[in-house]
Amino acid sequence: MLIREIQPSDRAEWQRMRCALWPDGEDDHELEIRDYFHRNERKAAVFVVEREGGALGGFLETSIRYYADGCESRNVGYIEGWYVDPDLRLQSLGRGLVAAAEQWAREQGCREMASDCELSNDISLKAHLAIGYEEVERAIHFRKTL
């Protein structure tokens, strides 16, 4: 299997995996994918796992954020979304995606990398800890309709 940057021909597979990771955002995925390929300024990158035969089996969306909780520097590499198809998990492919994102962030001048996950997402928490990330904060957000 190959880890590489996303290509325009990967749109349908990327959308499939985004829907698996973020099912509530289906309406936004097509627009966000189109916008990604039409941006002139690259403050983000997407890496994918390519299966034998060309289908995709995972992706990682990364960006540069000016600030990230728990980080000491500005312009921090940030894992915005990270997904591996269930049949490919526990094969170090997620680790490979993160390594590609970290290398990209270094090339952009970042000294730190950050990420987040939902409080209830134990799989993501364990995956982050397994590859050397440390928990720096927990948060619960509130809202009220006025």
mmCIF file of N, CA and C in Angstrom:
data_model
loop_
_atom_site.group_PDB
_atom_site.id
_atom_site.type_symbol
_atom_site.label_atom_id
_atom_site.label_comp_id
_atom_site.label_asym_id
_atom_site.label_seq_id
_atom_site.Cartn_x
_atom_site.Cartn_y
_atom_site.Cartn_z
ATOM 1 N N MET A 1 0.840 -1.179 0.000
ATOM 2 C CA MET A 1 0.000 0.000 0.000
ATOM 3 C C MET A 1 0.881 1.237 0.000
ATOM 4 N N LEU A 2 0.347 2.277 -0.573
ATOM 5 C CA LEU A 2 1.095 3.502 -0.795
ATOM 6 C C LEU A 2 0.428 4.657 -0.056
ATOM 7 N N ILE A 3 1.233 5.491 0.594
ATOM 8 C CA ILE A 3 0.724 6.731 1.188
ATOM 9 C C ILE A 3 1.230 7.867 0.315
ATOM 10 N N ARG A 4 0.289 8.699 -0.129
ATOM 11 C CA ARG A 4 0.616 9.775 -1.061
ATOM 12 C C ARG A 4 -0.343 10.943 -0.862
ATOM 13 N N GLU A 5 -0.041 12.061 -1.519
ATOM 14 C CA GLU A 5 -0.969 13.198 -1.486
ATOM 15 C C GLU A 5 -2.175 12.899 -2.364
ATOM 16 N N ILE A 6 -3.284 13.484 -1.997
ATOM 17 C CA ILE A 6 -4.531 13.300 -2.744
ATOM 18 C C ILE A 6 -4.408 13.912 -4.137
ATOM 19 N N GLN A 7 -5.151 13.339 -5.078
ATOM 20 C CA GLN A 7 -5.199 13.835 -6.455
ATOM 21 C C GLN A 7 -6.655 14.101 -6.830
ATOM 22 N N PRO A 8 -6.894 14.967 -7.805
ATOM 23 C CA PRO A 8 -8.277 15.241 -8.207
ATOM 24 C C PRO A 8 -9.075 13.985 -8.577
ATOM 25 N N SER A 9 -8.417 12.987 -9.107
ATOM 26 C CA SER A 9 -9.120 11.750 -9.481
ATOM 27 C C SER A 9 -9.595 10.948 -8.266
ATOM 28 N N ASP A 10 -9.186 11.346 -7.063
ATOM 29 C CA ASP A 10 -9.569 10.648 -5.826
ATOM 30 C C ASP A 10 -10.840 11.209 -5.196
ATOM 31 N N ARG A 11 -11.486 12.159 -5.833
ATOM 32 C CA ARG A 11 -12.616 12.866 -5.217
ATOM 33 C C ARG A 11 -13.692 11.935 -4.668
ATOM 34 N N ALA A 12 -14.150 10.988 -5.463
ATOM 35 C CA ALA A 12 -15.255 10.119 -5.031
ATOM 36 C C ALA A 12 -14.865 9.287 -3.813
ATOM 37 N N GLU A 13 -13.666 8.751 -3.808
ATOM 38 C CA GLU A 13 -13.207 7.946 -2.674
ATOM 39 C C GLU A 13 -13.008 8.806 -1.429
ATOM 40 N N TRP A 14 -12.481 10.001 -1.617
ATOM 41 C CA TRP A 14 -12.301 10.917 -0.486
ATOM 42 C C TRP A 14 -13.656 11.266 0.110
ATOM 43 N N GLN A 15 -14.632 11.532 -0.743
ATOM 44 C CA GLN A 15 -15.972 11.854 -0.249
ATOM 45 C C GLN A 15 -16.572 10.664 0.506
ATOM 46 N N ARG A 16 -16.384 9.455 -0.005
ATOM 47 C CA ARG A 16 -16.881 8.257 0.688
ATOM 48 C C ARG A 16 -16.313 8.171 2.100
ATOM 49 N N MET A 17 -15.007 8.377 2.225
ATOM 50 C CA MET A 17 -14.368 8.257 3.536
ATOM 51 C C MET A 17 -14.744 9.415 4.454
ATOM 52 N N ARG A 18 -14.888 10.620 3.906
ATOM 53 C CA ARG A 18 -15.341 11.757 4.724
ATOM 54 C C ARG A 18 -16.736 11.482 5.283
ATOM 55 N N CYS A 19 -17.603 10.896 4.476
ATOM 56 C CA CYS A 19 -18.959 10.568 4.941
ATOM 57 C C CYS A 19 -18.911 9.516 6.045
ATOM 58 N N ALA A 20 -17.960 8.598 5.968
ATOM 59 C CA ALA A 20 -17.816 7.598 7.027
ATOM 60 C C ALA A 20 -17.327 8.248 8.320
ATOM 61 N N LEU A 21 -16.413 9.206 8.211
ATOM 62 C CA LEU A 21 -15.865 9.871 9.397
ATOM 63 C C LEU A 21 -16.826 10.914 9.955
ATOM 64 N N TRP A 22 -17.425 11.698 9.079
ATOM 65 C CA TRP A 22 -18.313 12.796 9.483
ATOM 66 C C TRP A 22 -19.673 12.643 8.811
ATOM 67 N N PRO A 23 -20.504 11.707 9.240
ATOM 68 C CA PRO A 23 -21.787 11.478 8.553
ATOM 69 C C PRO A 23 -22.736 12.670 8.619
ATOM 70 N N ASP A 24 -22.609 13.515 9.608
ATOM 71 C CA ASP A 24 -23.501 14.673 9.724
ATOM 72 C C ASP A 24 -23.146 15.796 8.756
ATOM 73 N N GLY A 25 -22.004 15.713 8.105
ATOM 74 C CA GLY A 25 -21.574 16.792 7.223
ATOM 75 C C GLY A 25 -21.663 16.469 5.749
ATOM 76 N N GLU A 26 -22.445 15.456 5.390
ATOM 77 C CA GLU A 26 -22.490 15.001 3.996
ATOM 78 C C GLU A 26 -22.727 16.115 2.994
ATOM 79 N N ASP A 27 -23.601 17.049 3.323
ATOM 80 C CA ASP A 27 -23.930 18.123 2.382
ATOM 81 C C ASP A 27 -22.738 19.037 2.102
ATOM 82 N N ASP A 28 -21.818 19.135 3.040
ATOM 83 C CA ASP A 28 -20.673 20.035 2.885
ATOM 84 C C ASP A 28 -19.481 19.389 2.184
ATOM 85 N N HIS A 29 -19.413 18.065 2.186
ATOM 86 C CA HIS A 29 -18.209 17.391 1.685
ATOM 87 C C HIS A 29 -17.886 17.726 0.232
ATOM 88 N N GLU A 30 -18.865 17.654 -0.644
ATOM 89 C CA GLU A 30 -18.596 17.906 -2.062
ATOM 90 C C GLU A 30 -18.048 19.311 -2.278
ATOM 91 N N LEU A 31 -18.638 20.295 -1.618
ATOM 92 C CA LEU A 31 -18.180 21.683 -1.740
ATOM 93 C C LEU A 31 -16.765 21.845 -1.188
ATOM 94 N N GLU A 32 -16.488 21.266 -0.024
ATOM 95 C CA GLU A 32 -15.161 21.390 0.586
ATOM 96 C C GLU A 32 -14.096 20.700 -0.260
ATOM 97 N N ILE A 33 -14.440 19.565 -0.847
ATOM 98 C CA ILE A 33 -13.491 18.859 -1.712
ATOM 99 C C ILE A 33 -13.202 19.696 -2.957
ATOM 100 N N ARG A 34 -14.237 20.241 -3.568
ATOM 101 C CA ARG A 34 -14.045 21.095 -4.742
ATOM 102 C C ARG A 34 -13.169 22.296 -4.390
ATOM 103 N N ASP A 35 -13.461 22.932 -3.256
ATOM 104 C CA ASP A 35 -12.683 24.097 -2.834
ATOM 105 C C ASP A 35 -11.220 23.743 -2.590
ATOM 106 N N TYR A 36 -10.963 22.565 -2.051
ATOM 107 C CA TYR A 36 -9.584 22.156 -1.783
ATOM 108 C C TYR A 36 -8.759 22.171 -3.071
ATOM 109 N N PHE A 37 -9.317 21.641 -4.134
ATOM 110 C CA PHE A 37 -8.564 21.556 -5.387
ATOM 111 C C PHE A 37 -8.504 22.878 -6.149
ATOM 112 N N HIS A 38 -9.329 23.850 -5.786
ATOM 113 C CA HIS A 38 -9.324 25.135 -6.478
ATOM 114 C C HIS A 38 -8.567 26.232 -5.733
ATOM 115 N N ARG A 39 -8.073 25.941 -4.537
ATOM 116 C CA ARG A 39 -7.316 26.937 -3.771
ATOM 117 C C ARG A 39 -5.946 27.151 -4.388
ATOM 118 N N ASN A 40 -5.536 28.406 -4.463
ATOM 119 C CA ASN A 40 -4.189 28.718 -4.947
ATOM 120 C C ASN A 40 -3.168 28.601 -3.823
ATOM 121 N N GLU A 41 -3.531 29.051 -2.653
ATOM 122 C CA GLU A 41 -2.631 29.062 -1.501
ATOM 123 C C GLU A 41 -2.818 27.765 -0.716
ATOM 124 N N ARG A 42 -1.756 27.033 -0.509
ATOM 125 C CA ARG A 42 -1.838 25.745 0.174
ATOM 126 C C ARG A 42 -1.476 25.878 1.654
ATOM 127 N N LYS A 43 -2.499 26.043 2.481
ATOM 128 C CA LYS A 43 -2.318 26.033 3.931
ATOM 129 C C LYS A 43 -2.861 24.724 4.484
ATOM 130 N N ALA A 44 -3.080 23.766 3.591
ATOM 131 C CA ALA A 44 -3.623 22.471 3.991
ATOM 132 C C ALA A 44 -3.095 21.413 3.029
ATOM 133 N N ALA A 45 -3.142 20.172 3.474
ATOM 134 C CA ALA A 45 -2.753 19.044 2.623
ATOM 135 C C ALA A 45 -3.602 17.842 3.017
ATOM 136 N N VAL A 46 -3.779 16.953 2.073
ATOM 137 C CA VAL A 46 -4.513 15.714 2.325
ATOM 138 C C VAL A 46 -3.649 14.563 1.840
ATOM 139 N N PHE A 47 -3.478 13.584 2.713
ATOM 140 C CA PHE A 47 -2.729 12.379 2.382
ATOM 141 C C PHE A 47 -3.678 11.193 2.401
ATOM 142 N N VAL A 48 -3.421 10.222 1.520
ATOM 143 C CA VAL A 48 -4.304 9.066 1.406
ATOM 144 C C VAL A 48 -3.505 7.772 1.411
ATOM 145 N N VAL A 49 -4.195 6.704 1.797
ATOM 146 C CA VAL A 49 -3.678 5.345 1.655
ATOM 147 C C VAL A 49 -4.268 4.802 0.365
ATOM 148 N N GLU A 50 -3.408 4.402 -0.554
ATOM 149 C CA GLU A 50 -3.867 3.798 -1.802
ATOM 150 C C GLU A 50 -3.694 2.285 -1.709
ATOM 151 N N ARG A 51 -4.793 1.583 -1.887
ATOM 152 C CA ARG A 51 -4.770 0.119 -1.890
ATOM 153 C C ARG A 51 -4.209 -0.375 -3.229
ATOM 154 N N GLU A 52 -3.815 -1.642 -3.265
ATOM 155 C CA GLU A 52 -3.463 -2.245 -4.545
ATOM 156 C C GLU A 52 -4.698 -2.192 -5.426
ATOM 157 N N GLY A 53 -4.545 -1.786 -6.653
ATOM 158 C CA GLY A 53 -5.687 -1.630 -7.540
ATOM 159 C C GLY A 53 -6.175 -0.201 -7.633
ATOM 160 N N GLY A 54 -5.682 0.683 -6.760
ATOM 161 C CA GLY A 54 -5.984 2.101 -6.878
ATOM 162 C C GLY A 54 -7.061 2.659 -5.979
ATOM 163 N N ALA A 55 -7.918 1.824 -5.391
ATOM 164 C CA ALA A 55 -8.933 2.342 -4.463
ATOM 165 C C ALA A 55 -8.231 2.888 -3.221
ATOM 166 N N LEU A 56 -8.911 3.783 -2.522
ATOM 167 C CA LEU A 56 -8.330 4.362 -1.310
ATOM 168 C C LEU A 56 -8.838 3.638 -0.073
ATOM 169 N N GLY A 57 -8.027 3.668 0.980
ATOM 170 C CA GLY A 57 -8.396 2.997 2.218
ATOM 171 C C GLY A 57 -8.227 3.851 3.459
ATOM 172 N N GLY A 58 -7.859 5.105 3.285
ATOM 173 C CA GLY A 58 -7.706 5.994 4.425
ATOM 174 C C GLY A 58 -7.291 7.372 3.964
ATOM 175 N N PHE A 59 -7.479 8.359 4.845
ATOM 176 C CA PHE A 59 -7.046 9.720 4.530
ATOM 177 C C PHE A 59 -6.723 10.467 5.812
ATOM 178 N N LEU A 60 -5.947 11.515 5.651
ATOM 179 C CA LEU A 60 -5.664 12.441 6.739
ATOM 180 C C LEU A 60 -5.652 13.843 6.151
ATOM 181 N N GLU A 61 -6.470 14.723 6.728
ATOM 182 C CA GLU A 61 -6.492 16.134 6.340
ATOM 183 C C GLU A 61 -5.700 16.907 7.384
ATOM 184 N N THR A 62 -4.761 17.703 6.925
ATOM 185 C CA THR A 62 -3.939 18.491 7.833
ATOM 186 C C THR A 62 -3.917 19.948 7.382
ATOM 187 N N SER A 63 -3.680 20.823 8.328
ATOM 188 C CA SER A 63 -3.610 22.252 8.019
ATOM 189 C C SER A 63 -2.593 22.900 8.945
ATOM 190 N N ILE A 64 -2.431 24.188 8.753
ATOM 191 C CA ILE A 64 -1.608 24.971 9.676
ATOM 192 C C ILE A 64 -2.541 25.928 10.393
ATOM 193 N N ARG A 65 -2.546 25.846 11.702
ATOM 194 C CA ARG A 65 -3.349 26.753 12.528
ATOM 195 C C ARG A 65 -2.406 27.720 13.236
ATOM 196 N N TYR A 66 -2.870 28.943 13.379
ATOM 197 C CA TYR A 66 -2.068 29.939 14.084
ATOM 198 C C TYR A 66 -1.862 29.531 15.539
ATOM 199 N N TYR A 67 -2.873 28.917 16.137
ATOM 200 C CA TYR A 67 -2.827 28.537 17.549
ATOM 201 C C TYR A 67 -3.481 27.169 17.715
ATOM 202 N N ALA A 68 -2.940 26.380 18.631
ATOM 203 C CA ALA A 68 -3.571 25.114 19.013
ATOM 204 C C ALA A 68 -3.400 24.936 20.516
ATOM 205 N N ASP A 69 -4.454 24.500 21.181
ATOM 206 C CA ASP A 69 -4.413 24.297 22.631
ATOM 207 C C ASP A 69 -3.227 23.422 23.019
ATOM 208 N N GLY A 70 -2.511 23.853 24.057
ATOM 209 C CA GLY A 70 -1.397 23.087 24.586
ATOM 210 C C GLY A 70 -0.081 23.281 23.868
ATOM 211 N N CYS A 71 -0.064 24.023 22.780
ATOM 212 C CA CYS A 71 1.168 24.234 22.014
ATOM 213 C C CYS A 71 1.819 25.554 22.405
ATOM 214 N N GLU A 72 3.138 25.577 22.326
ATOM 215 C CA GLU A 72 3.893 26.764 22.707
ATOM 216 C C GLU A 72 4.222 27.658 21.524
ATOM 217 N N SER A 73 4.198 27.118 20.339
ATOM 218 C CA SER A 73 4.558 27.902 19.158
ATOM 219 C C SER A 73 3.316 28.327 18.382
ATOM 220 N N ARG A 74 3.514 29.241 17.475
ATOM 221 C CA ARG A 74 2.463 29.664 16.553
ATOM 222 C C ARG A 74 2.667 28.903 15.247
ATOM 223 N N ASN A 75 1.641 28.880 14.420
ATOM 224 C CA ASN A 75 1.692 28.136 13.158
ATOM 225 C C ASN A 75 2.000 26.666 13.423
ATOM 226 N N VAL A 76 0.996 26.005 13.922
ATOM 227 C CA VAL A 76 1.082 24.610 14.350
ATOM 228 C C VAL A 76 0.451 23.719 13.288
ATOM 229 N N GLY A 77 1.120 22.637 12.947
ATOM 230 C CA GLY A 77 0.500 21.638 12.084
ATOM 231 C C GLY A 77 -0.670 21.017 12.833
ATOM 232 N N TYR A 78 -1.784 20.787 12.142
ATOM 233 C CA TYR A 78 -2.982 20.306 12.829
ATOM 234 C C TYR A 78 -3.645 19.191 12.033
ATOM 235 N N ILE A 79 -3.942 18.101 12.713
ATOM 236 C CA ILE A 79 -4.684 17.002 12.100
ATOM 237 C C ILE A 79 -6.160 17.357 12.186
ATOM 238 N N GLU A 80 -6.746 17.671 11.053
ATOM 239 C CA GLU A 80 -8.156 18.076 11.003
ATOM 240 C C GLU A 80 -9.088 16.874 10.919
ATOM 241 N N GLY A 81 -8.649 15.838 10.274
ATOM 242 C CA GLY A 81 -9.449 14.628 10.139
ATOM 243 C C GLY A 81 -8.543 13.467 9.786
ATOM 244 N N TRP A 82 -8.850 12.284 10.359
ATOM 245 C CA TRP A 82 -7.966 11.127 10.203
ATOM 246 C C TRP A 82 -8.849 9.899 10.174
ATOM 247 N N TYR A 83 -8.797 9.146 9.093
ATOM 248 C CA TYR A 83 -9.684 7.996 8.940
ATOM 249 C C TYR A 83 -8.966 6.882 8.184
ATOM 250 N N VAL A 84 -9.168 5.656 8.666
ATOM 251 C CA VAL A 84 -8.704 4.454 7.972
ATOM 252 C C VAL A 84 -9.884 3.491 7.920
ATOM 253 N N ASP A 85 -10.133 2.918 6.739
ATOM 254 C CA ASP A 85 -11.218 1.947 6.610
ATOM 255 C C ASP A 85 -11.048 0.833 7.645
ATOM 256 N N PRO A 86 -12.152 0.342 8.209
ATOM 257 C CA PRO A 86 -12.069 -0.671 9.269
ATOM 258 C C PRO A 86 -11.226 -1.898 8.914
ATOM 259 N N ASP A 87 -11.266 -2.349 7.672
ATOM 260 C CA ASP A 87 -10.508 -3.555 7.306
ATOM 261 C C ASP A 87 -9.006 -3.319 7.223
ATOM 262 N N LEU A 88 -8.573 -2.071 7.294
ATOM 263 C CA LEU A 88 -7.142 -1.753 7.223
ATOM 264 C C LEU A 88 -6.574 -1.244 8.543
ATOM 265 N N ARG A 89 -7.394 -1.167 9.562
ATOM 266 C CA ARG A 89 -6.916 -0.647 10.847
ATOM 267 C C ARG A 89 -5.952 -1.634 11.509
ATOM 268 N N LEU A 90 -5.127 -1.099 12.395
ATOM 269 C CA LEU A 90 -4.123 -1.859 13.145
ATOM 270 C C LEU A 90 -3.057 -2.460 12.231
ATOM 271 N N GLN A 91 -2.769 -1.761 11.125
ATOM 272 C CA GLN A 91 -1.715 -2.188 10.203
ATOM 273 C C GLN A 91 -0.675 -1.082 10.005
ATOM 274 N N SER A 92 -0.660 -0.111 10.912
ATOM 275 C CA SER A 92 0.274 1.025 10.892
ATOM 276 C C SER A 92 0.034 1.998 9.743
ATOM 277 N N LEU A 93 -1.093 1.886 9.047
ATOM 278 C CA LEU A 93 -1.390 2.826 7.966
ATOM 279 C C LEU A 93 -1.772 4.197 8.519
ATOM 280 N N GLY A 94 -2.497 4.223 9.625
ATOM 281 C CA GLY A 94 -2.813 5.492 10.273
ATOM 282 C C GLY A 94 -1.548 6.196 10.726
ATOM 283 N N ARG A 95 -0.626 5.436 11.268
ATOM 284 C CA ARG A 95 0.672 5.984 11.683
ATOM 285 C C ARG A 95 1.408 6.568 10.474
ATOM 286 N N GLY A 96 1.343 5.874 9.356
ATOM 287 C CA GLY A 96 1.986 6.359 8.136
ATOM 288 C C GLY A 96 1.374 7.655 7.631
ATOM 289 N N LEU A 97 0.050 7.761 7.715
ATOM 290 C CA LEU A 97 -0.618 9.003 7.324
ATOM 291 C C LEU A 97 -0.167 10.163 8.204
ATOM 292 N N VAL A 98 -0.088 9.913 9.506
ATOM 293 C CA VAL A 98 0.349 10.967 10.431
ATOM 294 C C VAL A 98 1.800 11.354 10.146
ATOM 295 N N ALA A 99 2.653 10.381 9.877
ATOM 296 C CA ALA A 99 4.052 10.686 9.563
ATOM 297 C C ALA A 99 4.150 11.573 8.324
ATOM 298 N N ALA A 100 3.334 11.309 7.314
ATOM 299 C CA ALA A 100 3.331 12.145 6.103
ATOM 300 C C ALA A 100 2.886 13.567 6.436
ATOM 301 N N ALA A 101 1.860 13.692 7.269
ATOM 302 C CA ALA A 101 1.372 15.015 7.669
ATOM 303 C C ALA A 101 2.416 15.760 8.497
ATOM 304 N N GLU A 102 3.081 15.055 9.393
ATOM 305 C CA GLU A 102 4.115 15.691 10.213
ATOM 306 C C GLU A 102 5.269 16.183 9.345
ATOM 307 N N GLN A 103 5.661 15.395 8.352
ATOM 308 C CA GLN A 103 6.731 15.821 7.446
ATOM 309 C C GLN A 103 6.307 17.061 6.664
ATOM 310 N N TRP A 104 5.067 17.069 6.185
ATOM 311 C CA TRP A 104 4.545 18.238 5.470
ATOM 312 C C TRP A 104 4.580 19.472 6.380
ATOM 313 N N ALA A 105 4.161 19.311 7.631
ATOM 314 C CA ALA A 105 4.153 20.433 8.576
ATOM 315 C C ALA A 105 5.574 20.950 8.826
ATOM 316 N N ARG A 106 6.534 20.039 8.962
ATOM 317 C CA ARG A 106 7.933 20.465 9.121
ATOM 318 C C ARG A 106 8.376 21.302 7.916
ATOM 319 N N GLU A 107 8.015 20.844 6.723
ATOM 320 C CA GLU A 107 8.391 21.561 5.501
ATOM 321 C C GLU A 107 7.748 22.946 5.429
ATOM 322 N N GLN A 108 6.649 23.142 6.141
ATOM 323 C CA GLN A 108 5.984 24.447 6.191
ATOM 324 C C GLN A 108 6.544 25.312 7.324
ATOM 325 N N GLY A 109 7.523 24.796 8.061
ATOM 326 C CA GLY A 109 8.151 25.556 9.133
ATOM 327 C C GLY A 109 7.544 25.340 10.509
ATOM 328 N N CYS A 110 6.671 24.365 10.652
ATOM 329 C CA CYS A 110 6.040 24.101 11.956
ATOM 330 C C CYS A 110 6.996 23.335 12.865
ATOM 331 N N ARG A 111 6.914 23.632 14.163
ATOM 332 C CA ARG A 111 7.716 22.924 15.166
ATOM 333 C C ARG A 111 6.878 21.998 16.022
ATOM 334 N N GLU A 112 5.551 22.138 15.933
ATOM 335 C CA GLU A 112 4.651 21.301 16.720
ATOM 336 C C GLU A 112 3.495 20.833 15.841
ATOM 337 N N MET A 113 2.905 19.724 16.258
ATOM 338 C CA MET A 113 1.741 19.161 15.586
ATOM 339 C C MET A 113 0.691 18.933 16.654
ATOM 340 N N ALA A 114 -0.567 19.174 16.326
ATOM 341 C CA ALA A 114 -1.649 19.003 17.296
ATOM 342 C C ALA A 114 -2.842 18.338 16.619
ATOM 343 N N SER A 115 -3.794 17.941 17.438
ATOM 344 C CA SER A 115 -4.990 17.271 16.945
ATOM 345 C C SER A 115 -6.055 17.354 18.022
ATOM 346 N N ASP A 116 -7.217 16.818 17.734
ATOM 347 C CA ASP A 116 -8.271 16.727 18.741
ATOM 348 C C ASP A 116 -9.146 15.528 18.421
ATOM 349 N N CYS A 117 -10.006 15.184 19.353
ATOM 350 C CA CYS A 117 -11.019 14.156 19.116
ATOM 351 C C CYS A 117 -12.168 14.384 20.085
ATOM 352 N N GLU A 118 -13.302 13.812 19.771
ATOM 353 C CA GLU A 118 -14.459 13.902 20.656
ATOM 354 C C GLU A 118 -14.145 13.191 21.973
ATOM 355 N N LEU A 119 -14.717 13.681 23.072
ATOM 356 C CA LEU A 119 -14.475 13.060 24.380
ATOM 357 C C LEU A 119 -14.850 11.585 24.390
ATOM 358 N N SER A 120 -15.857 11.215 23.625
ATOM 359 C CA SER A 120 -16.344 9.834 23.629
ATOM 360 C C SER A 120 -15.621 8.928 22.636
ATOM 361 N N ASN A 121 -14.662 9.449 21.873
ATOM 362 C CA ASN A 121 -14.002 8.668 20.832
ATOM 363 C C ASN A 121 -12.747 7.985 21.378
ATOM 364 N N ASP A 122 -12.961 6.876 22.065
ATOM 365 C CA ASP A 122 -11.846 6.148 22.676
ATOM 366 C C ASP A 122 -10.872 5.596 21.643
ATOM 367 N N ILE A 123 -11.369 5.204 20.468
ATOM 368 C CA ILE A 123 -10.486 4.674 19.427
ATOM 369 C C ILE A 123 -9.489 5.744 18.995
ATOM 370 N N SER A 124 -9.972 6.954 18.761
ATOM 371 C CA SER A 124 -9.088 8.041 18.348
ATOM 372 C C SER A 124 -8.107 8.406 19.460
ATOM 373 N N LEU A 125 -8.593 8.462 20.689
ATOM 374 C CA LEU A 125 -7.710 8.768 21.819
ATOM 375 C C LEU A 125 -6.570 7.755 21.893
ATOM 376 N N LYS A 126 -6.896 6.477 21.828
ATOM 377 C CA LYS A 126 -5.864 5.430 21.896
ATOM 378 C C LYS A 126 -4.899 5.522 20.721
ATOM 379 N N ALA A 127 -5.425 5.812 19.527
ATOM 380 C CA ALA A 127 -4.563 5.924 18.348
ATOM 381 C C ALA A 127 -3.577 7.081 18.505
ATOM 382 N N HIS A 128 -4.052 8.229 18.972
ATOM 383 C CA HIS A 128 -3.164 9.378 19.173
ATOM 384 C C HIS A 128 -2.075 9.063 20.205
ATOM 385 N N LEU A 129 -2.472 8.472 21.319
ATOM 386 C CA LEU A 129 -1.496 8.145 22.363
ATOM 387 C C LEU A 129 -0.475 7.129 21.860
ATOM 388 N N ALA A 130 -0.913 6.182 21.038
ATOM 389 C CA ALA A 130 -0.025 5.129 20.535
ATOM 390 C C ALA A 130 1.070 5.666 19.619
ATOM 391 N N ILE A 131 0.848 6.822 19.007
ATOM 392 C CA ILE A 131 1.864 7.365 18.097
ATOM 393 C C ILE A 131 2.601 8.566 18.694
ATOM 394 N N GLY A 132 2.504 8.720 20.014
ATOM 395 C CA GLY A 132 3.334 9.702 20.699
ATOM 396 C C GLY A 132 2.704 11.045 21.014
ATOM 397 N N TYR A 133 1.425 11.208 20.746
ATOM 398 C CA TYR A 133 0.757 12.463 21.107
ATOM 399 C C TYR A 133 0.363 12.406 22.577
ATOM 400 N N GLU A 134 0.359 13.557 23.237
ATOM 401 C CA GLU A 134 -0.028 13.618 24.634
ATOM 402 C C GLU A 134 -1.304 14.434 24.775
ATOM 403 N N GLU A 135 -2.155 14.004 25.671
ATOM 404 C CA GLU A 135 -3.384 14.750 25.931
ATOM 405 C C GLU A 135 -3.028 16.028 26.672
ATOM 406 N N VAL A 136 -3.560 17.165 26.214
ATOM 407 C CA VAL A 136 -3.244 18.441 26.855
ATOM 408 C C VAL A 136 -4.464 19.127 27.451
ATOM 409 N N GLU A 137 -5.669 18.738 27.044
ATOM 410 C CA GLU A 137 -6.855 19.426 27.546
ATOM 411 C C GLU A 137 -8.102 18.632 27.188
ATOM 412 N N ARG A 138 -9.129 18.768 28.028
ATOM 413 C CA ARG A 138 -10.458 18.234 27.717
ATOM 414 C C ARG A 138 -11.431 19.388 27.810
ATOM 415 N N ALA A 139 -12.418 19.390 26.930
ATOM 416 C CA ALA A 139 -13.361 20.505 26.912
ATOM 417 C C ALA A 139 -14.763 20.014 26.584
ATOM 418 N N ILE A 140 -15.716 20.673 27.174
ATOM 419 C CA ILE A 140 -17.120 20.483 26.839
ATOM 420 C C ILE A 140 -17.642 21.859 26.465
ATOM 421 N N HIS A 141 -18.253 21.962 25.303
ATOM 422 C CA HIS A 141 -18.769 23.240 24.818
ATOM 423 C C HIS A 141 -20.271 23.289 25.051
ATOM 424 N N PHE A 142 -20.783 24.469 25.333
ATOM 425 C CA PHE A 142 -22.207 24.656 25.608
ATOM 426 C C PHE A 142 -22.799 25.648 24.621
ATOM 427 N N ARG A 143 -24.134 25.575 24.452
ATOM 428 C CA ARG A 143 -24.847 26.547 23.637
ATOM 429 C C ARG A 143 -26.255 26.705 24.184
ATOM 430 N N LYS A 144 -26.882 27.800 23.819
ATOM 431 C CA LYS A 144 -28.265 28.061 24.207
ATOM 432 C C LYS A 144 -28.912 28.886 23.106
ATOM 433 N N THR A 145 -30.074 28.472 22.668
ATOM 434 C CA THR A 145 -30.813 29.235 21.672
ATOM 435 C C THR A 145 -31.464 30.428 22.350
ATOM 436 N N LEU A 146 -31.328 31.589 21.765
ATOM 437 C CA LEU A 146 -31.918 32.814 22.324
ATOM 438 C C LEU A 146 -33.117 33.251 21.501
#
